[in-house]
Amino acid sequence: MTEQVKVDLVLDLKGLLCPMPIVKLSQAIKDLPVGAVIEGIATDPGVMADVPAWAKTSGQELISIEQRDKEYRFLIKKVK
Amino acid sequence: MANNGSVQKALEILEKQLNQPLKTALEVCARCGICAEACHYYVAEPKVEHVPAYRAEQLRKIYRKKHNFFGKYVSWLVDAEELDDEKFNKLVEMAFSECTLCRRCTFNCPLGVDTPLVMRTIRAMATATGKAPEILVMLADSAIAKGENPEIFKEMFLQQISQLEKELQELTGNPEAKIPVEKKGARVLYVGLAGAHTIIPPAIIFNEVGEDWTLSIYEAANYGVFLGDVERAKKIAKRIIDEAKRLKVQEVVVAECGHACAALVWDAPNWFAEKFPFRIRSVVEVVAEYIQKGKLTLDPKANSEPVTYHDSCNLARTGGIFREPRIILKAVVKDFREMNPNGIENYCCGGGGGLVALPEYYEKRMRAGKPKAEQIKRTGAKIVAAACENCKLQLGDLNNYYNLGVEVKGLVDLVANAILYRKKAYASSN
Ligand code: SF4
Ligand code: SF4
């Protein structure tokens, strides 16, 4: 699924701990136009719970979130 | 100047919050200036804006306009002022970026003036009028969303925990080591933070002592507290209180996190006007008790580099938890060096009050952390231990900014390391 979506910004969140991945994601999305897609790559498993909750609260679309080896990758689409 | 909507609303919030402690903080100040040197902002950059009494005075002027007889009619006589948009924006900026709510000024004030309470009130006024930093609001609301819809993350959370359990079994060499989640009737409900580093080390410790424990699906952090927003803070805390009641645990143990401890241990019973059917303690207290009761066999050689300890303001000053960290450190560290001052007199690291989550204030936060960086440098330590997530993030940033050449670790990391070290030594001698 990740491969089919055009990614506008890759956000390297590796090595960051709570709440910094969410802080960086919130900041980054502000500067993008509606419709843009962010791919986040994190190493802290906390994002698996925090990113879906953030998407729900902020009203943005979580396209996918998955683990690949020791990394956690997610795709967020800015919808508003 | 005519008041617009948000100023009006802010003033209403101020009126609502005017209980006796706040009135006292807004009416009492001898202007002696003793608090200046107590504040790490002032120590880092001695200027009048960094004097705690000056900060509180900015709201006192507004308060006097309505609540002081002379303030109402001859404002200039008592330096009373009307609030307007520009002043309100300045108050908000000050309350969120130039006070970490560390309470050191209150402890050093001969009259015990509660300046951080005044700053919290401004934060509440800002939150109610939509002027609080968006990120803090978003972090608080995400936590509330988790409580309202656990299905949005629970399955993924459980998957992650089963992987962490495997990691735990490998680390300890014990295939029976477990991370139980939401186990009914467990003695202890441990509430971590988002992140494996707050789960694995306590899991090593709980398994080592044979504790009957279970992991919460929620995280202990409570950003409602930083917003001065009791309603949000209550909703975040309630997720854990309800979980503990549902599981019928005897004790809730909170991860290494200063504000989370302050919220759950000291604020929550007041917020809910309730005596909970369980005890709530910091993991630091629980681990110190295990050590004192001889439940853990530890080898200080595991942590042989010089270690210093940074007291979190919330744990030490608010909660009086400053002996327990030393009980732990003396058991697991070979060369422990106090920084000075320490304990309840310790300087804030500069990252409290939610500041570490606000990138726009990075430079201010680094400058305010200078006294801490200097304290650390003077100890010559190679490891800085801390028992608060916010402090650890700030100390990590200070380490890079001031080239301190240290490593930042939690107390539970050092304990877990000492357990694993002894296990390895035992395995190789057999
Ligand atoms: S130490 Fe207390 S009384 Fe003195 S100026 Fe500061 S707040 Fe006021
Ligand atoms: S609470 Fe701490 S940061 Fe805030 S004014 Fe007092 S000493 Fe300074």
XYZ file of C-alpha atoms and ligand atoms in Angstrom:
526
model
C 0.000 0.000 0.000
C 2.828 2.346 0.965
C 4.295 1.986 -2.524
C 1.142 3.169 -4.335
C 0.812 6.526 -2.603
C 2.778 9.563 -3.726
C 4.637 10.858 -0.693
C 5.212 14.629 -0.482
C 7.351 14.695 2.642
C 9.355 12.054 4.441
C 9.691 12.743 8.128
C 12.609 11.081 9.865
C 11.495 10.498 13.451
C 14.086 7.860 14.239
C 15.540 8.001 17.728
C 12.862 10.412 18.965
C 10.935 9.582 22.103
C 7.462 10.546 23.293
C 6.033 13.116 22.639
C 8.505 14.356 20.019
C 7.339 12.238 17.026
C 3.842 13.713 17.425
C 5.214 17.218 17.993
C 7.286 17.027 14.783
C 4.384 15.551 12.819
C 2.018 18.341 13.939
C 4.572 20.962 12.979
C 5.344 19.460 9.591
C 1.733 19.069 8.502
C 1.042 22.768 9.061
C 3.316 23.787 6.183
C 1.816 21.375 3.635
C -1.188 21.928 1.355
C -4.395 19.938 1.749
C -4.034 16.625 -0.052
C -0.331 16.260 0.740
C 0.943 12.994 2.182
C 3.572 12.623 4.898
C 5.489 9.441 5.438
C 6.821 9.149 8.982
C 9.554 6.733 9.984
C 10.046 6.211 13.718
C 11.878 3.776 15.945
C 9.766 4.187 19.057
C 6.848 1.739 19.220
C 4.838 4.427 21.048
C 3.893 5.878 17.633
C 1.739 2.814 16.947
C -0.696 4.052 19.592
C -0.062 7.778 19.417
C -0.289 8.388 15.654
C -3.801 6.877 15.253
C -4.995 8.894 18.283
C -3.402 12.054 16.898
C -5.034 11.469 13.488
C -8.430 11.074 15.115
C -8.037 14.229 17.201
C -6.573 16.414 14.488
C -9.002 15.172 11.822
C -6.233 14.056 9.440
C -6.341 10.768 7.554
C -4.175 7.874 8.642
C -3.660 5.922 5.418
C -1.546 3.178 6.950
C 0.741 2.342 9.834
C 2.970 -0.675 9.981
C 6.096 -2.125 11.464
C 9.065 -3.097 9.292
C 11.754 -4.773 11.357
C 12.763 -2.209 13.975
C 11.048 0.720 12.268
C 7.504 1.999 12.338
C 6.203 3.642 9.167
C 3.012 5.549 8.717
C 1.328 7.554 5.984
C -0.778 10.563 6.882
C -2.826 12.556 4.383
C -3.626 16.165 5.151
C -7.368 16.474 4.598
C -8.030 19.852 6.201
C -9.374 50.312 25.479
C -12.508 48.272 24.785
C -12.205 44.638 25.739
C -12.767 42.151 22.948
C -14.228 38.668 23.380
C -11.104 36.779 24.391
C -10.046 39.373 26.963
C -13.540 39.292 28.432
C -13.486 35.505 28.584
C -9.992 35.517 30.109
C -11.189 37.838 32.858
C -14.146 35.566 33.519
C -11.774 32.607 33.921
C -9.653 34.636 36.313
C -12.751 35.371 38.398
C -13.750 31.700 38.374
C -10.327 30.588 39.536
C -10.148 33.070 42.405
C -9.999 30.700 45.347
C -8.180 31.514 48.582
C -4.701 30.304 47.530
C -4.873 32.357 44.307
C -6.194 35.449 46.087
C -3.309 35.157 48.540
C -0.790 34.824 45.715
C -2.274 37.892 44.046
C -2.385 40.019 47.183
C 0.757 39.107 49.103
C 4.256 40.063 48.045
C 6.786 42.037 50.081
C 8.784 42.890 46.934
C 11.922 41.766 48.708
C 13.342 40.174 45.544
C 14.613 37.055 47.314
C 12.874 34.894 44.716
C 15.053 36.266 41.900
C 18.033 34.020 42.590
C 15.716 31.069 43.110
C 14.597 31.075 39.491
C 16.830 29.346 36.946
C 15.760 31.868 34.278
C 17.142 34.698 36.413
C 20.305 32.794 37.305
C 20.888 32.163 33.605
C 20.043 35.721 32.524
C 19.657 38.206 35.374
C 17.066 40.686 34.147
C 13.937 42.065 35.732
C 11.582 40.062 33.462
C 13.082 36.913 34.952
C 12.256 37.785 38.568
C 9.322 35.603 39.700
C 7.730 38.508 41.589
C 7.823 40.610 38.407
C 6.038 37.849 36.518
C 3.272 37.498 39.096
C 2.966 41.274 39.248
C 1.814 41.331 35.611
C -1.400 39.564 36.597
C -1.643 41.326 39.952
C -2.031 44.647 38.127
C -5.053 43.272 36.291
C -6.449 41.758 39.486
C -6.124 45.057 41.354
C -8.139 46.872 38.702
C -11.205 45.001 39.867
C -10.437 43.862 43.380
C -8.568 46.752 44.967
C -10.582 49.768 46.135
C -7.994 52.239 44.828
C -7.410 50.132 41.735
C -10.995 50.753 40.686
C -10.953 54.518 41.057
C -7.353 55.770 41.121
C -5.517 53.038 39.220
C -2.185 54.884 39.021
C -1.947 54.967 42.809
C -1.709 51.198 43.100
C -0.443 50.440 39.601
C -3.645 48.745 38.497
C -4.293 48.112 34.813
C -7.050 47.104 32.472
C -6.350 43.949 30.454
C -6.236 44.368 26.695
C -5.293 42.084 23.822
C -1.661 43.073 23.677
C -1.145 42.659 27.415
C -2.953 39.347 27.380
C -0.733 38.032 24.580
C 2.336 39.040 26.562
C 0.990 37.321 29.686
C 0.378 34.140 27.701
C 3.854 34.148 26.171
C 5.376 34.633 29.628
C 3.311 31.920 31.333
C 4.121 29.273 28.708
C 7.709 30.104 27.865
C 9.258 31.819 30.871
C 8.066 29.751 33.784
C 8.416 25.997 34.071
C 6.129 25.854 37.141
C 9.073 24.468 39.101
C 8.028 26.021 42.448
C 11.575 26.864 43.500
C 10.599 30.508 43.979
C 7.726 29.546 46.286
C 10.019 27.405 48.420
C 12.504 30.232 48.754
C 10.014 33.045 49.338
C 9.747 34.033 53.015
C 5.987 34.452 52.499
C 5.556 31.347 50.380
C 4.076 33.335 47.489
C 2.804 30.863 44.908
C 4.004 32.444 41.651
C 3.565 29.192 39.682
C -0.108 29.202 40.687
C -0.399 32.650 39.131
C 1.299 31.335 35.975
C -1.048 28.334 35.890
C -3.999 30.710 36.105
C -2.726 32.648 33.089
C -2.309 29.333 31.289
C -5.931 28.470 32.123
C -7.040 31.883 30.811
C -5.080 31.230 27.603
C -6.475 27.721 27.136
C -10.063 28.893 27.581
C -9.582 31.580 24.940
C -7.780 29.413 22.379
C -4.427 31.098 22.939
C -2.554 28.160 24.492
C 0.161 26.510 22.364
C -1.646 24.263 19.883
C 0.704 21.355 20.457
C -0.100 21.100 24.154
C -3.826 21.165 23.351
C -3.355 18.507 20.689
C -1.326 16.230 22.972
C -3.971 16.534 25.693
C -6.811 15.893 23.241
C -5.049 12.877 21.713
C -4.785 11.349 25.176
C -8.490 11.998 25.768
C -9.320 10.433 22.376
C -7.433 7.298 23.413
C -9.564 7.053 26.537
C -12.797 7.541 24.609
C -11.895 5.169 21.766
C -9.360 2.584 22.975
C -10.154 0.526 19.851
C -8.176 3.006 17.710
C -4.903 1.792 19.189
C -5.436 -1.204 21.466
C -4.822 -3.973 18.949
C -1.559 -2.391 17.778
C -0.551 -1.724 21.367
C -1.041 -5.395 22.288
C 1.018 -6.463 19.270
C 3.828 -4.169 20.353
C 3.732 -5.476 23.898
C 3.967 -9.092 22.766
C 7.117 -8.120 20.847
C 8.493 -6.308 23.875
C 7.775 -9.411 25.920
C 9.991 -11.448 23.597
C 12.701 -8.807 23.959
C 12.321 -9.015 27.746
C 12.684 -12.804 27.666
C 15.849 -12.535 25.577
C 17.344 -9.852 27.812
C 16.659 -11.712 31.047
C 17.268 -15.202 29.668
C 13.962 -16.113 31.295
C 11.355 -17.583 28.901
C 8.754 -17.160 31.648
C 9.230 -13.370 31.969
C 5.940 -11.652 31.155
C 4.394 -8.273 30.409
C 0.775 -8.871 31.366
C -1.691 -6.297 30.040
C -4.910 -5.390 31.845
C -4.758 -8.461 34.079
C -7.714 -8.462 36.436
C -6.888 -8.734 40.120
C -3.155 -8.014 39.710
C -1.657 -6.315 42.748
C 0.028 -3.541 40.764
C -1.117 -1.603 37.700
C 1.982 -0.055 36.147
C 1.349 2.989 33.954
C 4.179 3.662 31.519
C 4.649 6.328 28.887
C 4.525 5.985 25.113
C 7.799 4.201 24.460
C 9.531 0.899 25.110
C 12.135 2.523 27.339
C 9.481 3.093 30.011
C 8.206 -0.484 29.835
C 11.202 -2.835 29.470
C 13.294 -1.729 32.510
C 10.348 -1.775 34.960
C 9.293 -5.135 33.448
C 12.786 -6.510 34.213
C 12.446 -5.283 37.796
C 8.875 -6.526 38.336
C 9.773 -9.954 36.952
C 12.901 -10.113 39.086
C 11.029 -9.506 42.355
C 8.096 -11.695 41.291
C 5.638 -8.791 41.491
C 2.023 -9.548 40.581
C 1.711 -6.735 38.061
C -0.013 -5.689 34.902
C 0.564 -2.950 32.343
C -1.908 -0.162 31.665
C -2.952 0.399 28.050
C -2.699 4.133 28.687
C 0.268 6.424 29.185
C 0.760 8.404 32.374
C 1.589 11.765 30.723
C -1.038 14.453 31.288
C -0.747 17.552 29.101
C -3.975 18.917 30.550
C -1.914 19.875 33.608
C 0.384 22.095 31.544
C -2.624 23.853 30.043
C -3.894 24.728 33.510
C -7.048 22.956 32.325
C -8.454 20.851 35.136
C -11.300 19.475 33.002
C -8.924 18.062 30.386
C -6.479 16.888 33.062
C -9.295 15.053 34.858
C -10.405 13.284 31.673
C -6.841 12.099 31.053
C -6.374 10.899 34.633
C -9.814 9.268 34.714
C -8.791 6.758 32.038
C -6.274 5.313 34.465
C -8.407 5.650 37.608
C -11.253 3.766 35.864
C -8.867 1.120 34.549
C -7.451 0.560 38.044
C -10.963 0.243 39.488
C -12.030 -2.140 36.726
C -8.994 -4.358 37.256
C -9.390 -4.167 41.056
C -5.686 -3.565 41.630
C -4.281 -2.609 45.013
C -1.752 -0.150 43.744
C -1.147 2.081 40.722
C 2.534 2.616 39.986
C 3.420 5.578 37.788
C 6.399 5.577 35.394
C 9.343 7.922 35.832
C 7.488 11.122 34.999
C 7.287 14.128 37.298
C 4.124 15.851 36.120
C 2.287 12.547 35.650
C 3.063 11.671 39.247
C 1.965 15.084 40.440
C -1.295 14.690 38.522
C -2.131 11.158 39.610
C -0.705 10.988 43.103
C -1.364 14.469 44.456
C -3.949 16.197 42.247
C -6.324 13.392 41.255
C -7.753 12.684 44.754
C -8.667 16.395 44.978
C -10.004 16.633 41.439
C -12.331 13.700 41.996
C -12.958 14.455 45.709
C -12.550 10.775 46.281
C -10.477 8.322 48.252
C -9.477 5.720 45.683
C -9.638 2.017 46.589
C -5.950 1.708 45.680
C -2.707 3.439 46.479
C -0.853 5.486 43.845
C 2.936 5.776 43.946
C 5.867 6.572 41.711
C 7.879 3.627 40.421
C 10.848 5.297 42.157
C 9.226 4.765 45.575
C 8.315 1.179 44.764
C 11.784 0.234 43.528
C 13.418 1.890 46.572
C 11.117 -0.210 48.760
C 12.103 -3.419 46.943
C 15.746 -2.549 47.632
C 15.129 -1.739 51.284
C 13.210 -4.971 51.775
C 16.082 -6.921 50.224
C 13.954 -8.120 47.287
C 16.579 -7.180 44.726
C 20.155 -8.353 44.620
C 22.096 -5.703 42.788
C 25.675 -5.149 41.845
C 26.848 -1.508 41.768
C 29.768 -2.583 39.572
C 27.218 -2.726 36.741
C 27.239 1.069 36.642
C 30.851 1.889 37.270
C 31.060 5.332 35.640
C 30.462 8.435 37.777
C 26.753 9.201 38.020
C 24.952 12.320 39.174
C 21.220 12.696 39.777
C 18.919 15.474 38.673
C 15.904 15.815 40.993
C 12.709 16.438 39.041
C 10.930 19.471 40.516
C 7.633 17.617 40.623
C 9.034 14.542 42.335
C 11.337 16.275 44.816
C 9.668 19.609 45.574
C 6.022 18.718 45.038
C 6.159 15.097 46.118
C 9.035 14.947 48.580
C 10.568 12.050 46.643
C 14.260 12.813 47.065
C 15.451 10.131 49.515
C 14.207 7.217 47.424
C 16.319 8.042 44.339
C 19.408 8.062 46.575
C 18.497 4.699 48.102
C 18.357 3.339 44.559
C 21.540 5.042 43.382
C 23.580 3.897 46.343
C 22.560 0.324 45.555
C 23.270 0.362 41.823
C 26.024 2.890 41.194
C 29.674 2.723 42.143
C 30.504 6.430 42.067
C 27.508 8.629 42.876
C 28.139 12.370 42.931
C 25.569 14.872 44.137
C 25.105 18.068 42.179
C 24.642 21.156 44.272
C 22.118 22.305 45.259
C 20.017 19.133 45.134
C 16.851 17.543 46.500
C 14.062 20.047 47.157
C 16.524 22.882 46.469
C 17.518 21.535 43.071
C 17.346 23.869 40.086
C 14.807 23.065 37.385
C 16.411 21.667 34.224
C 14.486 24.233 32.184
C 12.278 21.700 30.406
C 9.332 21.575 32.809
C 5.846 22.958 32.388
C 5.469 21.348 28.962
C 8.306 23.387 27.440
C 10.115 20.404 25.937
C 7.131 19.845 23.657
C 7.213 23.400 22.280
C 9.857 23.686 19.539
C 9.258 27.439 19.179
C 10.845 27.967 22.593
C 13.911 25.789 22.034
C 16.447 28.624 22.336
C 14.799 30.061 25.457
C 14.743 26.597 27.005
C 18.417 26.022 26.261
C 19.364 29.376 27.775
C 17.270 28.734 30.882
C 18.935 25.343 31.254
C 22.400 26.844 31.601
C 22.515 26.654 35.429
C 21.645 22.954 35.173
C 24.303 22.359 32.533
C 26.874 24.025 34.800
C 25.776 21.979 37.811
C 26.231 18.796 35.788
C 29.631 19.861 34.481
C 30.921 20.548 37.999
C 30.173 16.975 39.118
C 32.415 15.462 36.431
C 29.797 12.732 36.035
C 29.527 10.715 32.836
C 25.937 9.671 33.428
C 23.089 11.952 34.484
C 20.222 10.013 35.997
C 16.734 11.480 36.174
C 13.311 10.092 36.975
C 11.192 12.279 34.723
C 10.637 12.015 30.984
C 10.490 15.780 30.428
C 13.713 16.250 32.387
C 15.394 13.473 30.403
C 14.463 15.107 27.083
C 15.716 18.471 28.304
C 18.933 17.000 29.751
C 19.573 15.245 26.429
C 19.155 18.555 24.589
C 21.369 20.381 27.125
C 23.985 17.682 26.651
C 24.141 18.449 22.927
C 23.821 22.221 23.281
C 26.519 22.630 25.947
C 28.706 19.672 24.869
C 28.502 18.031 28.268
C 29.638 14.615 27.052
C 27.224 12.757 29.332
C 24.641 10.060 28.884
C 21.133 10.539 30.278
C 19.496 7.565 31.948
C 16.520 6.741 34.096
C 16.872 5.279 37.579
C 15.041 2.170 36.373
C 17.590 1.814 33.539
C 20.409 1.706 36.072
C 18.542 -0.806 38.253
C 17.673 -3.016 35.268
C 21.295 -2.857 34.155
C 22.458 -3.946 37.615
C 20.028 -6.888 37.550
C 21.155 -8.001 34.093
C 24.832 -7.546 35.016
C 24.471 -9.862 38.003
C 22.613 -12.423 35.895
C 25.393 -12.397 33.284
C 28.100 -12.686 35.946
C 26.233 -15.608 37.514
C 25.749 -17.327 34.145
C 29.423 -17.021 33.218
C 30.630 -18.310 36.596
C 28.522 -21.465 36.191
S 10.453 36.387 47.620
Fe 8.241 36.331 47.859
S 7.733 38.238 48.901
Fe 9.823 38.480 48.129
S 9.533 39.443 46.086
Fe 9.599 37.246 45.739
S 7.437 36.617 45.765
Fe 7.526 38.648 46.711
S 8.058 28.462 39.290
Fe 10.226 28.186 38.733
S 10.363 28.992 36.633
Fe 8.438 29.762 37.505
S 8.973 31.752 38.353
Fe 9.166 30.269 40.032
S 11.321 29.645 40.007
Fe 10.925 30.659 38.039
